[in-house]
Amino acid sequence: VADGGQQCMTPIAFCQPPCMDSVPLDQCKCNPKYSKDVFPGEWQKPTCKDGEVAHAVTTTPKPTSPPTKLVYSGIKDLNQWNRLFGFLKDKLKTLKVKRMCSSIEATTPAPDQQTTFLKANGMFFLKFYDMSSVTPQTAAFEGITPAATPISDSELDQMCSATQRLWSLAPAEVAAAKPFTQAVIGAVG
């Protein structure tokens, strides 16, 4: 079989779970269909004629995307932060996000003025199913293009644990997600 899209001709080994090239045949759990052959001993006897060379097919595992931190610098106020959060939440499926958490670091004019920011960075920690279509430009929001930095899985786990904001693509969880506003907020003055 060249790839997952190629249909198999009979007989079929019917291995569950699929038997990878890296697994010894005697460790595979297969129940051949449309054949009386016993797997693996009698399975698929040579099909090449004398003098023919077998065609070898190798498979390559799908590359994985590293977790990424997106930093949006220059968030003006709590309303813009909430809009940014909603913008990314709406793009979870389009951007093929597997996991997301967020936090904001903000400096406010005074302790009683928590909705206006003198300086703020909104941070999103993301794990993608596939990052091939994701660029800082595809995640730009209201004129702010995020800085994207690869991070490790352990950094993602640490940040998501610290912020207590973790979502999967389960519709109920995405629909219930709210912006995280209990962030690191410092006041000047």
PDB file of C-alpha atoms in Angstrom:
ATOM      1  CA  VAL A   1       0.000   0.000   0.000  1.00  0.00           C
ATOM      2  CA  ALA A   2       1.542   3.303  -1.084  1.00  0.00           C
ATOM      3  CA  ASP A   3      -0.390   5.486   1.400  1.00  0.00           C
ATOM      4  CA  GLY A   4      -3.577   5.686   3.475  1.00  0.00           C
ATOM      5  CA  GLY A   5      -5.582   6.712   0.407  1.00  0.00           C
ATOM      6  CA  GLN A   6      -4.797   3.584  -1.628  1.00  0.00           C
ATOM      7  CA  GLN A   7      -7.396   0.857  -1.416  1.00  0.00           C
ATOM      8  CA  CYS A   8      -6.234  -2.658  -0.621  1.00  0.00           C
ATOM      9  CA  MET A   9      -6.822  -5.560  -2.949  1.00  0.00           C
ATOM     10  CA  THR A  10      -7.917  -8.853  -1.458  1.00  0.00           C
ATOM     11  CA  PRO A  11      -6.774 -10.735   0.472  1.00  0.00           C
ATOM     12  CA  ILE A  12      -6.488  -8.252   3.350  1.00  0.00           C
ATOM     13  CA  ALA A  13      -4.431  -8.907   6.498  1.00  0.00           C
ATOM     14  CA  PHE A  14      -6.889  -6.880   8.618  1.00  0.00           C
ATOM     15  CA  CYS A  15      -4.462  -5.934  11.392  1.00  0.00           C
ATOM     16  CA  GLN A  16      -5.947  -4.130  14.394  1.00  0.00           C
ATOM     17  CA  PRO A  17      -4.294  -1.878  15.328  1.00  0.00           C
ATOM     18  CA  PRO A  18      -2.544  -1.337  11.973  1.00  0.00           C
ATOM     19  CA  CYS A  19       0.798  -3.114  11.836  1.00  0.00           C
ATOM     20  CA  MET A  20       3.626  -0.660  11.152  1.00  0.00           C
ATOM     21  CA  ASP A  21       6.850  -1.522   9.335  1.00  0.00           C
ATOM     22  CA  SER A  22       8.768  -0.978  12.578  1.00  0.00           C
ATOM     23  CA  VAL A  23       6.831  -3.751  14.410  1.00  0.00           C
ATOM     24  CA  PRO A  24       7.950  -7.394  14.046  1.00  0.00           C
ATOM     25  CA  LEU A  25       5.265  -9.387  12.215  1.00  0.00           C
ATOM     26  CA  ASP A  26       4.891 -11.885  15.066  1.00  0.00           C
ATOM     27  CA  GLN A  27       3.762  -8.986  17.327  1.00  0.00           C
ATOM     28  CA  CYS A  28       0.987  -7.880  14.951  1.00  0.00           C
ATOM     29  CA  LYS A  29      -2.612  -8.854  15.671  1.00  0.00           C
ATOM     30  CA  CYS A  30      -4.029  -9.742  12.263  1.00  0.00           C
ATOM     31  CA  ASN A  31      -7.048 -11.716  11.103  1.00  0.00           C
ATOM     32  CA  PRO A  32      -6.770 -12.187   7.305  1.00  0.00           C
ATOM     33  CA  LYS A  33      -9.927 -11.661   5.259  1.00  0.00           C
ATOM     34  CA  TYR A  34     -10.677 -13.529   2.035  1.00  0.00           C
ATOM     35  CA  SER A  35      -7.791 -15.963   2.595  1.00  0.00           C
ATOM     36  CA  LYS A  36      -7.137 -19.195   4.437  1.00  0.00           C
ATOM     37  CA  ASP A  37      -3.535 -18.108   5.079  1.00  0.00           C
ATOM     38  CA  VAL A  38      -2.495 -17.966   8.726  1.00  0.00           C
ATOM     39  CA  PHE A  39      -0.778 -14.714   9.710  1.00  0.00           C
ATOM     40  CA  PRO A  40       2.180 -14.248   9.685  1.00  0.00           C
ATOM     41  CA  GLY A  41       3.625 -17.679   8.782  1.00  0.00           C
ATOM     42  CA  GLU A  42       1.597 -18.408   5.660  1.00  0.00           C
ATOM     43  CA  TRP A  43       0.612 -14.849   4.872  1.00  0.00           C
ATOM     44  CA  GLN A  44       1.404 -13.335   1.486  1.00  0.00           C
ATOM     45  CA  LYS A  45       3.783 -15.765  -0.013  1.00  0.00           C
ATOM     46  CA  PRO A  46       6.130 -14.230  -2.592  1.00  0.00           C
ATOM     47  CA  THR A  47       4.245 -12.698  -5.506  1.00  0.00           C
ATOM     48  CA  CYS A  48       7.238 -11.805  -7.689  1.00  0.00           C
ATOM     49  CA  LYS A  49       8.152 -14.087 -10.530  1.00  0.00           C
ATOM     50  CA  ASP A  50      11.683 -15.436 -10.795  1.00  0.00           C
ATOM     51  CA  GLY A  51      14.033 -12.586 -11.680  1.00  0.00           C
ATOM     52  CA  GLU A  52      11.576  -9.807 -10.724  1.00  0.00           C
ATOM     53  CA  VAL A  53      12.503  -7.301  -8.032  1.00  0.00           C
ATOM     54  CA  ALA A  54       9.916  -6.423  -5.405  1.00  0.00           C
ATOM     55  CA  HIS A  55       8.819  -2.805  -5.275  1.00  0.00           C
ATOM     56  CA  ALA A  56       9.652  -1.355  -1.853  1.00  0.00           C
ATOM     57  CA  VAL A  57       7.396   1.314  -0.386  1.00  0.00           C
ATOM     58  CA  THR A  58       8.431   3.319   2.634  1.00  0.00           C
ATOM     59  CA  THR A  59       6.170   5.468   4.743  1.00  0.00           C
ATOM     60  CA  THR A  60       7.082   8.751   6.350  1.00  0.00           C
ATOM     61  CA  PRO A  61       5.361   9.806   9.573  1.00  0.00           C
ATOM     62  CA  LYS A  62       3.433  13.078   9.383  1.00  0.00           C
ATOM     63  CA  PRO A  63       5.511  15.898  10.851  1.00  0.00           C
ATOM     64  CA  THR A  64       4.276  17.312  14.117  1.00  0.00           C
ATOM     65  CA  SER A  65       3.988  21.013  14.820  1.00  0.00           C
ATOM     66  CA  PRO A  66       5.764  22.378  17.874  1.00  0.00           C
ATOM     67  CA  PRO A  67       3.696  24.337  20.382  1.00  0.00           C
ATOM     68  CA  THR A  68       3.792  28.060  19.696  1.00  0.00           C
ATOM     69  CA  LYS A  69       3.473  31.207  21.765  1.00  0.00           C
ATOM     70  CA  LEU A  70       1.761  34.147  20.052  1.00  0.00           C
ATOM     71  CA  VAL A  71       2.387  37.520  21.730  1.00  0.00           C
ATOM     72  CA  TYR A  72       0.126  40.441  20.835  1.00  0.00           C
ATOM     73  CA  SER A  73       1.862  43.619  22.032  1.00  0.00           C
ATOM     74  CA  GLY A  74      -0.080  46.842  22.453  1.00  0.00           C
ATOM     75  CA  ILE A  75      -3.471  45.694  23.714  1.00  0.00           C
ATOM     76  CA  LYS A  76      -5.205  48.985  24.614  1.00  0.00           C
ATOM     77  CA  ASP A  77      -7.926  47.909  27.003  1.00  0.00           C
ATOM     78  CA  LEU A  78     -10.002  45.062  28.388  1.00  0.00           C
ATOM     79  CA  ASN A  79     -12.537  45.361  25.553  1.00  0.00           C
ATOM     80  CA  GLN A  80      -9.809  44.852  22.919  1.00  0.00           C
ATOM     81  CA  TRP A  81      -8.491  41.867  24.892  1.00  0.00           C
ATOM     82  CA  ASN A  82     -11.982  40.335  24.935  1.00  0.00           C
ATOM     83  CA  ARG A  83     -12.346  40.915  21.164  1.00  0.00           C
ATOM     84  CA  LEU A  84      -8.919  39.338  20.539  1.00  0.00           C
ATOM     85  CA  PHE A  85      -9.865  36.322  22.634  1.00  0.00           C
ATOM     86  CA  GLY A  86     -13.137  35.953  20.684  1.00  0.00           C
ATOM     87  CA  PHE A  87     -11.295  36.357  17.369  1.00  0.00           C
ATOM     88  CA  LEU A  88      -8.910  33.491  18.154  1.00  0.00           C
ATOM     89  CA  LYS A  89     -11.626  31.353  19.700  1.00  0.00           C
ATOM     90  CA  ASP A  90     -13.614  31.685  16.459  1.00  0.00           C
ATOM     91  CA  LYS A  91     -10.534  30.600  14.455  1.00  0.00           C
ATOM     92  CA  LEU A  92      -9.727  27.447  16.476  1.00  0.00           C
ATOM     93  CA  LYS A  93     -10.947  25.061  13.787  1.00  0.00           C
ATOM     94  CA  THR A  94      -9.651  27.128  10.850  1.00  0.00           C
ATOM     95  CA  LEU A  95      -6.178  27.345  12.406  1.00  0.00           C
ATOM     96  CA  LYS A  96      -6.361  23.634  13.376  1.00  0.00           C
ATOM     97  CA  VAL A  97      -5.709  24.321  17.055  1.00  0.00           C
ATOM     98  CA  LYS A  98      -5.504  21.247  19.265  1.00  0.00           C
ATOM     99  CA  ARG A  99      -4.935  23.066  22.564  1.00  0.00           C
ATOM    100  CA  MET A 100      -4.989  26.718  23.639  1.00  0.00           C
ATOM    101  CA  CYS A 101      -4.509  28.731  26.782  1.00  0.00           C
ATOM    102  CA  SER A 102      -4.045  32.457  27.253  1.00  0.00           C
ATOM    103  CA  SER A 103      -2.901  35.137  29.650  1.00  0.00           C
ATOM    104  CA  ILE A 104      -2.384  38.861  29.637  1.00  0.00           C
ATOM    105  CA  GLU A 105       0.259  40.991  31.309  1.00  0.00           C
ATOM    106  CA  ALA A 106      -1.009  44.528  31.700  1.00  0.00           C
ATOM    107  CA  THR A 107      -0.081  47.769  33.422  1.00  0.00           C
ATOM    108  CA  THR A 108      -3.024  49.981  34.343  1.00  0.00           C
ATOM    109  CA  PRO A 109      -3.077  53.727  35.201  1.00  0.00           C
ATOM    110  CA  ALA A 110      -4.285  52.986  38.754  1.00  0.00           C
ATOM    111  CA  PRO A 111      -5.465  50.001  40.822  1.00  0.00           C
ATOM    112  CA  ASP A 112      -9.099  51.079  40.398  1.00  0.00           C
ATOM    113  CA  GLN A 113      -8.740  51.420  36.599  1.00  0.00           C
ATOM    114  CA  GLN A 114      -8.394  47.787  35.519  1.00  0.00           C
ATOM    115  CA  THR A 115     -10.099  48.186  32.129  1.00  0.00           C
ATOM    116  CA  THR A 116      -7.625  50.632  30.529  1.00  0.00           C
ATOM    117  CA  PHE A 117      -4.054  49.544  29.878  1.00  0.00           C
ATOM    118  CA  LEU A 118      -0.933  51.678  29.664  1.00  0.00           C
ATOM    119  CA  LYS A 119       0.915  48.663  28.312  1.00  0.00           C
ATOM    120  CA  ALA A 120      -0.335  45.137  27.722  1.00  0.00           C
ATOM    121  CA  ASN A 121       0.774  41.921  26.067  1.00  0.00           C
ATOM    122  CA  GLY A 122      -1.790  39.266  25.294  1.00  0.00           C
ATOM    123  CA  MET A 123      -0.236  35.804  25.105  1.00  0.00           C
ATOM    124  CA  PHE A 124      -1.713  32.695  23.561  1.00  0.00           C
ATOM    125  CA  PHE A 125      -0.051  29.311  23.977  1.00  0.00           C
ATOM    126  CA  LEU A 126      -1.137  27.001  21.172  1.00  0.00           C
ATOM    127  CA  LYS A 127      -0.658  23.426  20.003  1.00  0.00           C
ATOM    128  CA  PHE A 128      -1.712  22.822  16.411  1.00  0.00           C
ATOM    129  CA  TYR A 129      -2.847  19.658  14.664  1.00  0.00           C
ATOM    130  CA  ASP A 130      -1.233  21.078  11.541  1.00  0.00           C
ATOM    131  CA  MET A 131       0.556  24.395  11.362  1.00  0.00           C
ATOM    132  CA  SER A 132       1.121  24.471   7.588  1.00  0.00           C
ATOM    133  CA  SER A 133      -1.359  27.310   6.986  1.00  0.00           C
ATOM    134  CA  VAL A 134      -0.556  29.348  10.114  1.00  0.00           C
ATOM    135  CA  THR A 135       1.537  32.503   9.858  1.00  0.00           C
ATOM    136  CA  PRO A 136       1.650  35.595  12.071  1.00  0.00           C
ATOM    137  CA  GLN A 137      -0.342  37.334   9.319  1.00  0.00           C
ATOM    138  CA  THR A 138      -3.180  34.776   9.470  1.00  0.00           C
ATOM    139  CA  ALA A 139      -3.453  35.510  13.203  1.00  0.00           C
ATOM    140  CA  ALA A 140      -3.175  39.343  12.896  1.00  0.00           C
ATOM    141  CA  PHE A 141      -5.867  41.238  14.787  1.00  0.00           C
ATOM    142  CA  GLU A 142      -6.869  44.913  14.600  1.00  0.00           C
ATOM    143  CA  GLY A 143      -3.504  45.918  13.172  1.00  0.00           C
ATOM    144  CA  ILE A 144      -1.491  43.855  15.668  1.00  0.00           C
ATOM    145  CA  THR A 145       0.611  41.090  14.117  1.00  0.00           C
ATOM    146  CA  PRO A 146       1.672  38.669  16.828  1.00  0.00           C
ATOM    147  CA  ALA A 147       5.245  37.597  17.422  1.00  0.00           C
ATOM    148  CA  ALA A 148       5.339  33.804  17.088  1.00  0.00           C
ATOM    149  CA  THR A 149       7.869  31.766  19.069  1.00  0.00           C
ATOM    150  CA  PRO A 150       8.132  27.957  19.161  1.00  0.00           C
ATOM    151  CA  ILE A 151       7.972  26.543  22.684  1.00  0.00           C
ATOM    152  CA  SER A 152       8.335  23.040  24.109  1.00  0.00           C
ATOM    153  CA  ASP A 153       5.480  20.771  25.149  1.00  0.00           C
ATOM    154  CA  SER A 154       6.590  21.154  28.781  1.00  0.00           C
ATOM    155  CA  GLU A 155       6.448  24.965  28.489  1.00  0.00           C
ATOM    156  CA  LEU A 156       2.936  24.680  27.048  1.00  0.00           C
ATOM    157  CA  ASP A 157       1.888  22.396  29.909  1.00  0.00           C
ATOM    158  CA  GLN A 158       3.412  24.776  32.456  1.00  0.00           C
ATOM    159  CA  MET A 159       1.721  27.860  31.000  1.00  0.00           C
ATOM    160  CA  CYS A 160      -1.644  26.173  30.627  1.00  0.00           C
ATOM    161  CA  SER A 161      -1.451  24.900  34.214  1.00  0.00           C
ATOM    162  CA  ALA A 162      -0.469  28.346  35.472  1.00  0.00           C
ATOM    163  CA  THR A 163      -3.259  30.167  33.664  1.00  0.00           C
ATOM    164  CA  GLN A 164      -5.838  27.433  34.279  1.00  0.00           C
ATOM    165  CA  ARG A 165      -7.189  28.032  30.783  1.00  0.00           C
ATOM    166  CA  LEU A 166      -7.229  24.920  28.614  1.00  0.00           C
ATOM    167  CA  TRP A 167      -9.560  24.079  25.764  1.00  0.00           C
ATOM    168  CA  SER A 168      -9.942  21.317  23.279  1.00  0.00           C
ATOM    169  CA  LEU A 169     -12.025  21.508  20.129  1.00  0.00           C
ATOM    170  CA  ALA A 170     -15.012  19.882  21.827  1.00  0.00           C
ATOM    171  CA  PRO A 171     -17.889  22.212  20.791  1.00  0.00           C
ATOM    172  CA  ALA A 172     -19.361  22.508  24.283  1.00  0.00           C
ATOM    173  CA  GLU A 173     -16.001  23.487  25.772  1.00  0.00           C
ATOM    174  CA  VAL A 174     -15.259  26.036  23.038  1.00  0.00           C
ATOM    175  CA  ALA A 175     -18.729  27.564  23.325  1.00  0.00           C
ATOM    176  CA  ALA A 176     -18.364  27.870  27.110  1.00  0.00           C
ATOM    177  CA  ALA A 177     -14.867  29.436  27.020  1.00  0.00           C
ATOM    178  CA  LYS A 178     -14.673  32.977  28.394  1.00  0.00           C
ATOM    179  CA  PRO A 179     -11.817  35.479  28.206  1.00  0.00           C
ATOM    180  CA  PHE A 180      -9.307  35.165  30.991  1.00  0.00           C
ATOM    181  CA  THR A 181      -9.069  38.557  32.696  1.00  0.00           C
ATOM    182  CA  GLN A 182      -7.600  37.592  36.065  1.00  0.00           C
ATOM    183  CA  ALA A 183      -4.131  38.058  34.682  1.00  0.00           C
ATOM    184  CA  VAL A 184      -0.914  39.601  35.842  1.00  0.00           C
ATOM    185  CA  ILE A 185      -1.975  43.253  36.055  1.00  0.00           C
ATOM    186  CA  GLY A 186       0.304  45.857  37.559  1.00  0.00           C
ATOM    187  CA  ALA A 187      -0.674  49.424  38.376  1.00  0.00           C
ATOM    188  CA  VAL A 188       1.465  52.527  37.971  1.00  0.00           C
ATOM    189  CA  GLY A 189       1.290  55.334  40.494  1.00  0.00           C
TER     190      GLY A 189
END
